[in-house]
Tab-separated table of C-alpha atoms in Angstrom:
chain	number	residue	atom	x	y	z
A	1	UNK	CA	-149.364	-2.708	66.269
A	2	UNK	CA	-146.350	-4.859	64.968
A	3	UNK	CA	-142.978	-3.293	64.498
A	4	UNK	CA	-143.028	-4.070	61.364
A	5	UNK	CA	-145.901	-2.204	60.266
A	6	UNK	CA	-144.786	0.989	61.321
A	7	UNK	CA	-142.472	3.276	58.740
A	8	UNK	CA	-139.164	4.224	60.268
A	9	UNK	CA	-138.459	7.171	62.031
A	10	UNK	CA	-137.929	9.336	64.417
A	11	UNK	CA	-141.234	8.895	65.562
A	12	UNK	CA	-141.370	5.334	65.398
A	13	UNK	CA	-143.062	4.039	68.729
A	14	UNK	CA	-145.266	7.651	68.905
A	15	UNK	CA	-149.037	6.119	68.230
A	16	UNK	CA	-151.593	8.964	67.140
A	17	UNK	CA	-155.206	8.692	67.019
A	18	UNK	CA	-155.972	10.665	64.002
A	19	UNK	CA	-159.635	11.371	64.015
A	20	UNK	CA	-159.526	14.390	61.446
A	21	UNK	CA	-160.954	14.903	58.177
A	22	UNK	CA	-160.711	17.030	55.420
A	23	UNK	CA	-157.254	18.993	54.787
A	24	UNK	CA	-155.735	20.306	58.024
A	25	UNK	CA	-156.179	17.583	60.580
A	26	UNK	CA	-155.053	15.169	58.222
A	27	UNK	CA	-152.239	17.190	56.383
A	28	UNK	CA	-150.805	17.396	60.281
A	29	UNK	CA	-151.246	13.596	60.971
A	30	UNK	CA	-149.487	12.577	57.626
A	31	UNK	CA	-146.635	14.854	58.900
A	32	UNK	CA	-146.323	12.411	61.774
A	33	UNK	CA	-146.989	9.522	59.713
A	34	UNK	CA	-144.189	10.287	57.110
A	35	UNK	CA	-142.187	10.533	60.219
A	36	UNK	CA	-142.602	7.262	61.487
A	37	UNK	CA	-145.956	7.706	64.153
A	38	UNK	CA	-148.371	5.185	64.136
A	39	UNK	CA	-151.045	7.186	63.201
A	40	UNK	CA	-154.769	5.244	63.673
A	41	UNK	CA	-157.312	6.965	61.245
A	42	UNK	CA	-160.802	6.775	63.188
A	43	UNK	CA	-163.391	7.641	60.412
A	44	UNK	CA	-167.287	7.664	60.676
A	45	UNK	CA	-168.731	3.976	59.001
A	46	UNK	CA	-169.249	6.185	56.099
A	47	UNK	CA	-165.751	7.308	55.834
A	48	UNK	CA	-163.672	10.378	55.293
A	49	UNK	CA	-165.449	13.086	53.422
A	50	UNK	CA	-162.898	13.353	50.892
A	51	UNK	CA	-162.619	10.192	50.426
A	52	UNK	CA	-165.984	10.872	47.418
A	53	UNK	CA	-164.681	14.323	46.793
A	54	UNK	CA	-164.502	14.875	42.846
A	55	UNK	CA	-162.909	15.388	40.004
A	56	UNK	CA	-160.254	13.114	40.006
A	57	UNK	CA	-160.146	9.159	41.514
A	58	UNK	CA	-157.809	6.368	41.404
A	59	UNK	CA	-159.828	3.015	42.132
A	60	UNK	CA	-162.539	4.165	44.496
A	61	UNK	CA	-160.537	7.021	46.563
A	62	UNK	CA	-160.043	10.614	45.608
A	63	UNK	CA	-156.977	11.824	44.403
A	64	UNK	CA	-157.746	14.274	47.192
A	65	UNK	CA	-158.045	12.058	49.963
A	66	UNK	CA	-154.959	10.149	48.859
A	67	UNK	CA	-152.723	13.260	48.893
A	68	UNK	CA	-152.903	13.545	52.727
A	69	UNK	CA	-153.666	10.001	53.929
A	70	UNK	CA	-150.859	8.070	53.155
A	71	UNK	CA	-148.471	6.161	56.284
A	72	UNK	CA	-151.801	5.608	58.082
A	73	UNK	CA	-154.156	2.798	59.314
A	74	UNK	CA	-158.153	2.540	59.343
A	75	UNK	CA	-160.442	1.899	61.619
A	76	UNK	CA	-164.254	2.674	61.105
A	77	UNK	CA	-166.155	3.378	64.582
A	78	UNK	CA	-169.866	4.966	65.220
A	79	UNK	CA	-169.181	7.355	67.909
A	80	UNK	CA	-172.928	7.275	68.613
A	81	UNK	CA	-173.099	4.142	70.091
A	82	UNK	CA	-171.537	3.281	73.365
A	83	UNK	CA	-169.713	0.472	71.952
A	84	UNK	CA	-167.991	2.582	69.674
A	85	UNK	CA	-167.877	5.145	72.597
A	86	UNK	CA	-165.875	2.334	74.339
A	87	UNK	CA	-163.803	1.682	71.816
A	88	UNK	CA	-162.497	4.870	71.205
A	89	UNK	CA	-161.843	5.430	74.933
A	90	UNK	CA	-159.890	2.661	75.122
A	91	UNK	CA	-158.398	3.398	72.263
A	92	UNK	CA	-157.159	6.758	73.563
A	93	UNK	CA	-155.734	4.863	76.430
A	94	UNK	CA	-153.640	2.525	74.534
A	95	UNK	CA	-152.410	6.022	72.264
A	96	UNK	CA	-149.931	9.116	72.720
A	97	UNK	CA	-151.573	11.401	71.498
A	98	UNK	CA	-155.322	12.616	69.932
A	99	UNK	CA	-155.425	14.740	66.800
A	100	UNK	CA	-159.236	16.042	65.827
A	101	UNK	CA	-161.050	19.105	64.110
A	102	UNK	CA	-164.300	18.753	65.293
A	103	UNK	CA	-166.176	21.714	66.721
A	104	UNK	CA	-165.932	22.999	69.890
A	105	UNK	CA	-168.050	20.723	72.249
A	106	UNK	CA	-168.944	18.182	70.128
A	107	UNK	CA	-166.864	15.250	71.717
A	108	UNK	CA	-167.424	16.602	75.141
A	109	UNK	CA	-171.906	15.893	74.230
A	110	UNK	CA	-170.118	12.344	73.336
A	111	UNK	CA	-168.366	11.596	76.382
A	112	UNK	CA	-165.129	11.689	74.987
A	113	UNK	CA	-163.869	14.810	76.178
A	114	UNK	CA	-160.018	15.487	77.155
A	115	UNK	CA	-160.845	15.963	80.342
A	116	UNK	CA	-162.656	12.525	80.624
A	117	UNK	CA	-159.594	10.502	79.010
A	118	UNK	CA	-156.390	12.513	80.367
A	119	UNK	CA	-158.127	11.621	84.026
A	120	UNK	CA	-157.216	7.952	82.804
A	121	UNK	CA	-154.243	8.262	81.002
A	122	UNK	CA	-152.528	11.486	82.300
A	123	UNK	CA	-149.898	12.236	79.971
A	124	UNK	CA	-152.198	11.682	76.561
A	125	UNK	CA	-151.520	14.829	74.139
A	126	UNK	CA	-154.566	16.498	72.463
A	127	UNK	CA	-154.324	18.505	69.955
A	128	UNK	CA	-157.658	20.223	68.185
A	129	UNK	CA	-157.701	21.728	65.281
A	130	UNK	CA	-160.517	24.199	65.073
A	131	UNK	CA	-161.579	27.276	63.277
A	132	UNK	CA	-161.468	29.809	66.111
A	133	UNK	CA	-160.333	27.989	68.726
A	134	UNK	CA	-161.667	26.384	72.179
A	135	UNK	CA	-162.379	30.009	73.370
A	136	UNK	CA	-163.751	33.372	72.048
A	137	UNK	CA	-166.922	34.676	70.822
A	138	UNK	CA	-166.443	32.776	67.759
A	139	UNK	CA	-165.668	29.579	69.425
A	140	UNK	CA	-168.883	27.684	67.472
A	141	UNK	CA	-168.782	29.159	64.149
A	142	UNK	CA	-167.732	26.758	61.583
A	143	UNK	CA	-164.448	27.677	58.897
A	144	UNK	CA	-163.347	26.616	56.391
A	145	UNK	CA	-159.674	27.423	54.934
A	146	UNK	CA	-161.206	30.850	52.342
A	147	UNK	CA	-163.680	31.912	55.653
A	148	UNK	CA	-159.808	31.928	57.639
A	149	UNK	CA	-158.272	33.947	54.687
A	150	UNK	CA	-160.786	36.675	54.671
A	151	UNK	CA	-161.315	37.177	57.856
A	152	UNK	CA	-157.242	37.368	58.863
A	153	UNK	CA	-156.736	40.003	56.226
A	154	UNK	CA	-154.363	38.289	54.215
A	155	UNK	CA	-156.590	38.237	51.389
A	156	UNK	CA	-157.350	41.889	51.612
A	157	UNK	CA	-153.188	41.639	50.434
A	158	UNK	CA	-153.935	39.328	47.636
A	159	UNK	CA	-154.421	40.362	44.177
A	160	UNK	CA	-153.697	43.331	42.047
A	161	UNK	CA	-154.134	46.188	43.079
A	162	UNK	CA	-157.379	47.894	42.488
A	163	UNK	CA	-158.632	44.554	41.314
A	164	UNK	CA	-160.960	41.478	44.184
A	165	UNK	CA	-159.226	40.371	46.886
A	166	UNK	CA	-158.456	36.619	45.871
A	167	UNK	CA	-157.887	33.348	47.687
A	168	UNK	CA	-154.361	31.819	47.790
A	169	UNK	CA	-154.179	29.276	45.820
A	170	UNK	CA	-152.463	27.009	48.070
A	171	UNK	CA	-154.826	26.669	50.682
A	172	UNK	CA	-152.748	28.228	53.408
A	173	UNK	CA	-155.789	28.514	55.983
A	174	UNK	CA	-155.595	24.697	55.740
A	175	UNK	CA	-152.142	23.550	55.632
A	176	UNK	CA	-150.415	26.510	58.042
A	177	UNK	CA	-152.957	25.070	60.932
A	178	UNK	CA	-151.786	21.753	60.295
A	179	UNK	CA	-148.037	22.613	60.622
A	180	UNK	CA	-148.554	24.546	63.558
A	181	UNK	CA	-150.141	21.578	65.093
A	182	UNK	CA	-147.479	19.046	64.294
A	183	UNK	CA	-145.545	21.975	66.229
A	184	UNK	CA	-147.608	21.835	69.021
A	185	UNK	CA	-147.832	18.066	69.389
A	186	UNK	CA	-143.843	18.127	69.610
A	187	UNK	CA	-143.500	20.795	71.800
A	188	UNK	CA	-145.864	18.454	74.064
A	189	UNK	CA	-143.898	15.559	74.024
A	190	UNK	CA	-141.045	17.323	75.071
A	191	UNK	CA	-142.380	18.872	78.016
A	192	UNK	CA	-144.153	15.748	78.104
A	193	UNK	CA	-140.544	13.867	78.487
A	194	UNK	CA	-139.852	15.912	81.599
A	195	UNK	CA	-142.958	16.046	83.356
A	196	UNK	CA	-144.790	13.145	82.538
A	197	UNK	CA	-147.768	14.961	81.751
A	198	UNK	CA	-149.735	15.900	78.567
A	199	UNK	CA	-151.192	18.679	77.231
A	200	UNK	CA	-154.320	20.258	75.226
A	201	UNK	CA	-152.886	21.576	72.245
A	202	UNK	CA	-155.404	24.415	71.096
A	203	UNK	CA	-154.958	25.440	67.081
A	204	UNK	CA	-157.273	27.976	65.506
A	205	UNK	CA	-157.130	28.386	61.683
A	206	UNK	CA	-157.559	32.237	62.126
A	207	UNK	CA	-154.817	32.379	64.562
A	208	UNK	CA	-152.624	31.023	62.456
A	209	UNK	CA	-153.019	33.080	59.946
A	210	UNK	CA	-153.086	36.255	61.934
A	211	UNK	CA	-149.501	35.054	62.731
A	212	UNK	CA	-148.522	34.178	59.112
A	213	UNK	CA	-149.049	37.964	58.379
A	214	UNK	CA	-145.841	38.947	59.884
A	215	UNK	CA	-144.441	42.273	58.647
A	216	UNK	CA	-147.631	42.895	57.199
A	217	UNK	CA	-149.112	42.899	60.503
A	218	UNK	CA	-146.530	45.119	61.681
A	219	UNK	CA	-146.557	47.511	59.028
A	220	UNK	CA	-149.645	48.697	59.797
A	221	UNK	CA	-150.021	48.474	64.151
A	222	UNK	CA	-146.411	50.399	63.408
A	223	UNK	CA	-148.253	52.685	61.030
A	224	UNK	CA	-152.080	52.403	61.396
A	225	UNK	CA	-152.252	51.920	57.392
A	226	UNK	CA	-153.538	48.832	56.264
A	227	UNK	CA	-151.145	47.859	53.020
A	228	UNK	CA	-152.498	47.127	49.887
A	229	UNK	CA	-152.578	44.485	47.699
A	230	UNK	CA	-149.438	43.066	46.935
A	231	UNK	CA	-149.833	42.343	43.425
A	232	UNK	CA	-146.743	40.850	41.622
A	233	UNK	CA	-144.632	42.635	44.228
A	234	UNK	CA	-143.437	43.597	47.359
A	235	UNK	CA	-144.549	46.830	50.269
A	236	UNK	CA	-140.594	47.614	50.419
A	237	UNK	CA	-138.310	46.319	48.023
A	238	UNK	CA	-139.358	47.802	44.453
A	239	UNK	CA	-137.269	44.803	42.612
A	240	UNK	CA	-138.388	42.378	44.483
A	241	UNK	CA	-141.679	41.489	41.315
A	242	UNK	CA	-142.400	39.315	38.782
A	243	UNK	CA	-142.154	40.766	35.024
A	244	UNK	CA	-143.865	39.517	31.798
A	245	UNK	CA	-141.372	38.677	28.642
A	246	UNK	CA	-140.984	38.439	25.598
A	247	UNK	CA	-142.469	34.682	24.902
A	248	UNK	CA	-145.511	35.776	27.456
A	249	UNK	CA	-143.643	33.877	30.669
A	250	UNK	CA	-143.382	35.691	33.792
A	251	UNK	CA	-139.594	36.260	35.462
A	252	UNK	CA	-139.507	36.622	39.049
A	253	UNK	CA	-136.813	38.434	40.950
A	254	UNK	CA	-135.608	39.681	44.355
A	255	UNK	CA	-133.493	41.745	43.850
A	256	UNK	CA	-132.446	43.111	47.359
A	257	UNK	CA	-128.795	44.579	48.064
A	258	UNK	CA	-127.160	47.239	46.037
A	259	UNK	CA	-124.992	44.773	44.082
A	260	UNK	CA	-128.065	42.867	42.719
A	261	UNK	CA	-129.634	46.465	41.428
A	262	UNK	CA	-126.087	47.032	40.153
A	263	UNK	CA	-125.751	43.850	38.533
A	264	UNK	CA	-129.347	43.989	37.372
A	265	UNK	CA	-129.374	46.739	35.252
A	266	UNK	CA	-126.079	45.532	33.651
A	267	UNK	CA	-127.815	41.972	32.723
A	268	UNK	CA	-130.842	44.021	31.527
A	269	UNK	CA	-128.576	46.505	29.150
A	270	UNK	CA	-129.712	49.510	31.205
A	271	UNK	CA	-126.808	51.393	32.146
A	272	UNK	CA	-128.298	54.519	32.600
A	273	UNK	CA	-130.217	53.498	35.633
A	274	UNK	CA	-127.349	53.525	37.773
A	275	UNK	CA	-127.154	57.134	36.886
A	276	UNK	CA	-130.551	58.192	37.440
A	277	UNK	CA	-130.759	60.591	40.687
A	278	UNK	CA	-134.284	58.735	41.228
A	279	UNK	CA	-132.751	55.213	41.959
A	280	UNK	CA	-130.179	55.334	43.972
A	281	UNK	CA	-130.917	53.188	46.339
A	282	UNK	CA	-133.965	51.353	48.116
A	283	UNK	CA	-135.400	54.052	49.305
A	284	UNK	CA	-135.686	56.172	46.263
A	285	UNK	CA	-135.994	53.358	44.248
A	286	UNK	CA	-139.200	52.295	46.273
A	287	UNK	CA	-140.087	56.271	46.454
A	288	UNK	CA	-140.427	56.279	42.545
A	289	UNK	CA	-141.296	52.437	42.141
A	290	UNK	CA	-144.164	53.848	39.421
A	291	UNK	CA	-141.741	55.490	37.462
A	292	UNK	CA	-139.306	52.125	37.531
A	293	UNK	CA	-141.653	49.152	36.590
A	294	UNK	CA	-142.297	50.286	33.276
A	295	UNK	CA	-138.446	50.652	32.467
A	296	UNK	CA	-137.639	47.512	33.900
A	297	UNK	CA	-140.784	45.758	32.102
A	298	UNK	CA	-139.835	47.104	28.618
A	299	UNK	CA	-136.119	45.813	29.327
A	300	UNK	CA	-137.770	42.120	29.995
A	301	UNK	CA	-139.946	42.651	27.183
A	302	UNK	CA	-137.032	42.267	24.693
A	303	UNK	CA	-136.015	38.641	25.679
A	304	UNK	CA	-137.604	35.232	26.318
A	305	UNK	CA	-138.104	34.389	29.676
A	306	UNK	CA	-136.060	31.280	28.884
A	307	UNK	CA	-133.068	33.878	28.114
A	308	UNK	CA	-133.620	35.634	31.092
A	309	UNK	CA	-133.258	33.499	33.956
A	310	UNK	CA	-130.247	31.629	33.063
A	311	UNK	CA	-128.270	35.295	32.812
A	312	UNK	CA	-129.724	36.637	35.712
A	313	UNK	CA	-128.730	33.424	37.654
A	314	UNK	CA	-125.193	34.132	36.525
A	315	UNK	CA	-124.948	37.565	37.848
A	316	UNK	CA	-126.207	36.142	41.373
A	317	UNK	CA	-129.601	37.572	40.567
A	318	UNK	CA	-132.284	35.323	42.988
A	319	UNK	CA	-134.903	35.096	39.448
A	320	UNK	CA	-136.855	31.964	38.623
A	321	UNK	CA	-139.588	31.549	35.715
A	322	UNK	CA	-143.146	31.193	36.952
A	323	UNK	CA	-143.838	27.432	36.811
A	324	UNK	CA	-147.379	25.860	35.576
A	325	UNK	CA	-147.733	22.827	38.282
A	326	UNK	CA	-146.405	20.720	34.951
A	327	UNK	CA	-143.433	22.643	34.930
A	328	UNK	CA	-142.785	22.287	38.950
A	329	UNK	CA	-143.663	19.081	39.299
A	330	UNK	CA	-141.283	17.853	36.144
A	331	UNK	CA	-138.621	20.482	37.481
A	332	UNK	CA	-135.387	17.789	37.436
A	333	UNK	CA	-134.732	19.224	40.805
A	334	UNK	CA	-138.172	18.991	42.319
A	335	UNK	CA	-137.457	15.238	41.167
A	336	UNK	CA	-134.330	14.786	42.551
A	337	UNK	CA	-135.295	15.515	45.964
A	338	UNK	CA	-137.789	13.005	45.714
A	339	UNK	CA	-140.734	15.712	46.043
A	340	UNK	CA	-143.006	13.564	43.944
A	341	UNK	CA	-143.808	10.044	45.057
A	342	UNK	CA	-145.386	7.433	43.891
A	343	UNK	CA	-147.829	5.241	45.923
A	344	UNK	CA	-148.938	1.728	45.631
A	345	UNK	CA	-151.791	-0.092	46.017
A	346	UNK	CA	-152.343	-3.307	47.541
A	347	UNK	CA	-154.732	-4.035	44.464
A	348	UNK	CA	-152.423	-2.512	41.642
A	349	UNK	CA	-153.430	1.338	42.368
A	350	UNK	CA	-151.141	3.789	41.683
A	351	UNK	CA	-151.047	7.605	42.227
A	352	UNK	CA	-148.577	9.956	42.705
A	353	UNK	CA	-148.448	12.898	45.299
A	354	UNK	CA	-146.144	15.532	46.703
A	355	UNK	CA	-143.759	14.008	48.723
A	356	UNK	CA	-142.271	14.880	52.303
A	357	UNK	CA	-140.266	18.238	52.657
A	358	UNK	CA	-138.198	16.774	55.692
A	359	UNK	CA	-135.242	15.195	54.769
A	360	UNK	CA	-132.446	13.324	56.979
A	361	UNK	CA	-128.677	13.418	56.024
A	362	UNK	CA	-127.638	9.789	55.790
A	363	UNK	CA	-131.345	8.202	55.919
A	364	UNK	CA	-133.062	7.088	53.050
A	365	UNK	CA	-136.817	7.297	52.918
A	366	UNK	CA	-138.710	5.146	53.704
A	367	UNK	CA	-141.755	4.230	50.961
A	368	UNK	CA	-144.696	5.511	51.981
A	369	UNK	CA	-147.542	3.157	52.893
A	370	UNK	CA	-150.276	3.601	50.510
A	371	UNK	CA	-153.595	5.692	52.201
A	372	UNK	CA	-156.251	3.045	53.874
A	373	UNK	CA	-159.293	2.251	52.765
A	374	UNK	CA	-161.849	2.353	54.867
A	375	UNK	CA	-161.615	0.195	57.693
A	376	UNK	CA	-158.446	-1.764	55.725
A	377	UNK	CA	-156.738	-2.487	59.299
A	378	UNK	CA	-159.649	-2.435	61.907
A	379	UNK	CA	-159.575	-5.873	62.737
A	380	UNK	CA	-155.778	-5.541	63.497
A	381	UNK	CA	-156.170	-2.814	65.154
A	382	UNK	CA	-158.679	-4.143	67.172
A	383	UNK	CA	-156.937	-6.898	67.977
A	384	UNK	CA	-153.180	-6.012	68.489
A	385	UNK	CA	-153.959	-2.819	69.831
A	386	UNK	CA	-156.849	-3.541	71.917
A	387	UNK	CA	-156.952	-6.621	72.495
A	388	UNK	CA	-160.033	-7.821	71.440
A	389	UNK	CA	-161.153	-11.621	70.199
A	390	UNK	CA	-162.772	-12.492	67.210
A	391	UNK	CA	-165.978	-12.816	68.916
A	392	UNK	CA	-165.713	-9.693	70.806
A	393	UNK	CA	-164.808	-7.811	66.708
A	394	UNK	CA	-167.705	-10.232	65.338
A	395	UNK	CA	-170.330	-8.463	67.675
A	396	UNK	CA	-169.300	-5.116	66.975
A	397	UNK	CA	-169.938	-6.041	63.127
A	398	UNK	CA	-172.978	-7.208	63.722
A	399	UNK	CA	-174.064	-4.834	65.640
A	400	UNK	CA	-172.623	-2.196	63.083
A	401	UNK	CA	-170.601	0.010	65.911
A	402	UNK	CA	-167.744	-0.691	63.140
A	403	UNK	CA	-167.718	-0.075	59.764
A	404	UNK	CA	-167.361	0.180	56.639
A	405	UNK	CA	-171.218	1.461	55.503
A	406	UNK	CA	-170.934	3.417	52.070
């Protein structure tokens, strides 16, 4: 579309046909968006999902839906019908790159497979976001981010111990699928660059969070013992926890060098643990870790967390308090790197999200275009992009292959 209605960037000139819903297909796209992609939201006539999902609005949207749509355009098509079939091949053609979550198979029964559209544009990028991928014997199940959690094991590390296994509460199934799919789509351009050729990029929830477990997962193939659940700690560094104070607040520290228990125990008024034969260092620290926690809780016991922090932060102790979301998001720093925006409507809304983690030395950033509604840009899209004349975007109203229909 015009220049002028795409953010700056260092995307800018990358178009993206974004036809994702829910969290992790359009958590990725934003990611583009915020970096200057045109990104084209193709939505059903009915519209995102989350556009209705409750408890919170602002106008008609969800405060849901506007926390991962923003820097984007709409454009409501019925896949069903071959007009809108048409569309969104041509579409494709006139686009970079293709960003959906549908299940395995499903555009291929629609004619709009990669296959079908790279054989007329060969360097378009795909990238799917799927539960378990375009292969395997769960290829067709449907996910969702907790179904991803459970089944990578990463809840079975969540929790207390002894206690359920519990969901993160950032929902990492989600948001680590759409991060490793903005990685993908860059790593396509670039080979992309060279070759002139695209790619299918091929995410899978699970996998991504079989890769997010890390050490864990090397713990145990190392060791063939699954680890436990992490609690308010860590599997090898016994001051690396949170502890409860005085006031009730919870101090978190990590505590990992020699100096830092050293430095530690002076902050806490505990001399005598330097002493002690059983913490010595990591090792027997972490050998008698059952025997430490209740020391070092009874120390934090005797001060507000409030107290705490600031001395610990002195002695070039990592510790932090554990922030309520009212706490983070009012943090003066959290404000100062502009991590909460505000957006603007073009009929007075207002709502404010998180903002975007990638910063540029020297660039300021750009305000964010406030998330579509439904269909908000079709007809510019259908003409700028497409090509199409008024009569040709008057028929497909008519004959409803474009939307909105609430």
């Amino acid at each position: 579309m015009t220049e002028e209605a795409k953010p700056a960037g260092p995307l800018s000139g990358l178009r993206v046909v974004d036809l994702t819903q829910a969290l992790a297909g359009p958590y990725a796209t934003q990611i583009l968006g915020d970096l200057g992609a045109e990104v084209i939201k193709v939505e059903a006539p009915e519209g995102d999902i989350t556009r209705r999902l409750p408890p919170h609005f602002i106008g008609k949207e969800s405060a849901y839906y506007l926390s991962v749509n923003r820097n984007k355009h709409s454009i409501a098509i019925d896949l069903k019908a071959e007009a809108g079939k048409t569309l969104m091949r041509d579409l494709c053609a006139a686009s970079d790159a293709v960003f959906e979550n549908f299940r395995p198979g499903v555009l291929d029964r629609l004619g709009l497979s990669y296959a079908a559209l790279s054989a007329v544009k060969p360097g378009l990028i795909w990238c799917s976001i799927s539960g378990f991928g375009q292969e395997g014997p769960y290829r067709d199940r449907p996910a969702y981010d907790m179904i991803v959690q459970a089944m990578s094991g990463s809840m079975s590390i969540t929790g207390e111990p002894n206690g359920p296994a519990v969901r993160s509460g950032v929902p990492l199934g989600d948001i680590a699928a759409g991060l490793y799919a903005v990685i993908g789509l860059l790593a396509a351009l670039e080979e992309r660059r060279r070759t002139g050729r695209g790619k299918f990029v091929d995410v899978a929830m699970l996998d991504c969070q079989v890769a997010m477990l890390s050490y864990q997962a090397a713990y145990y193939l190392a060791s063939g013992k699954a680890p436990n659940r992490q609690g308010r700690g860590h599997d090898s560094i016994p001051t690396y926890r949170s502890f409860s104070c005085r006031d009730g607040h919870e101090v978190v520290i990590t505590a990992i060098t020699e100096r830092m228990w050293q430095q530690l125990c002076r902050v806490l008024e505990r001399p005598a643990l330097l002493e002690d034969p059983r913490f010595q260092n990591n090792e027997l620290r972490f050998e008698h870790r059952a025997a430490l926690w209740p020391l070092l809780e009874a120390a934090f016991a005797e001060r507000d967390a409030a107290q705490w922090v600031p001395a610990l932060i002195e002695a070039e102790i990592p510790a932090a308090m554990v922030n309520t979301l009212h706490e983070s998001l009012n943090d003066p720093h959290v404000q100062h790197r502009n991590m909460v925006i505000e957006l603007a409507g073009p009929a007075g809304e207002h709502a404010r999200v998180a903002g975007n983690p990638i910063k540029f030395r020297g660039q300021d950033e750009t305000p964010p275009a406030y998330p579509p509604a439904l269909g908000e840009d079709q007809d510019k899209i259908l003409t700028e992009v497409l090509g199409l004349s008024e009569a040709q975007i008057a028929e497909l109203r008519r004959s409803n292959v474009i939307g909105p229909r609430r």
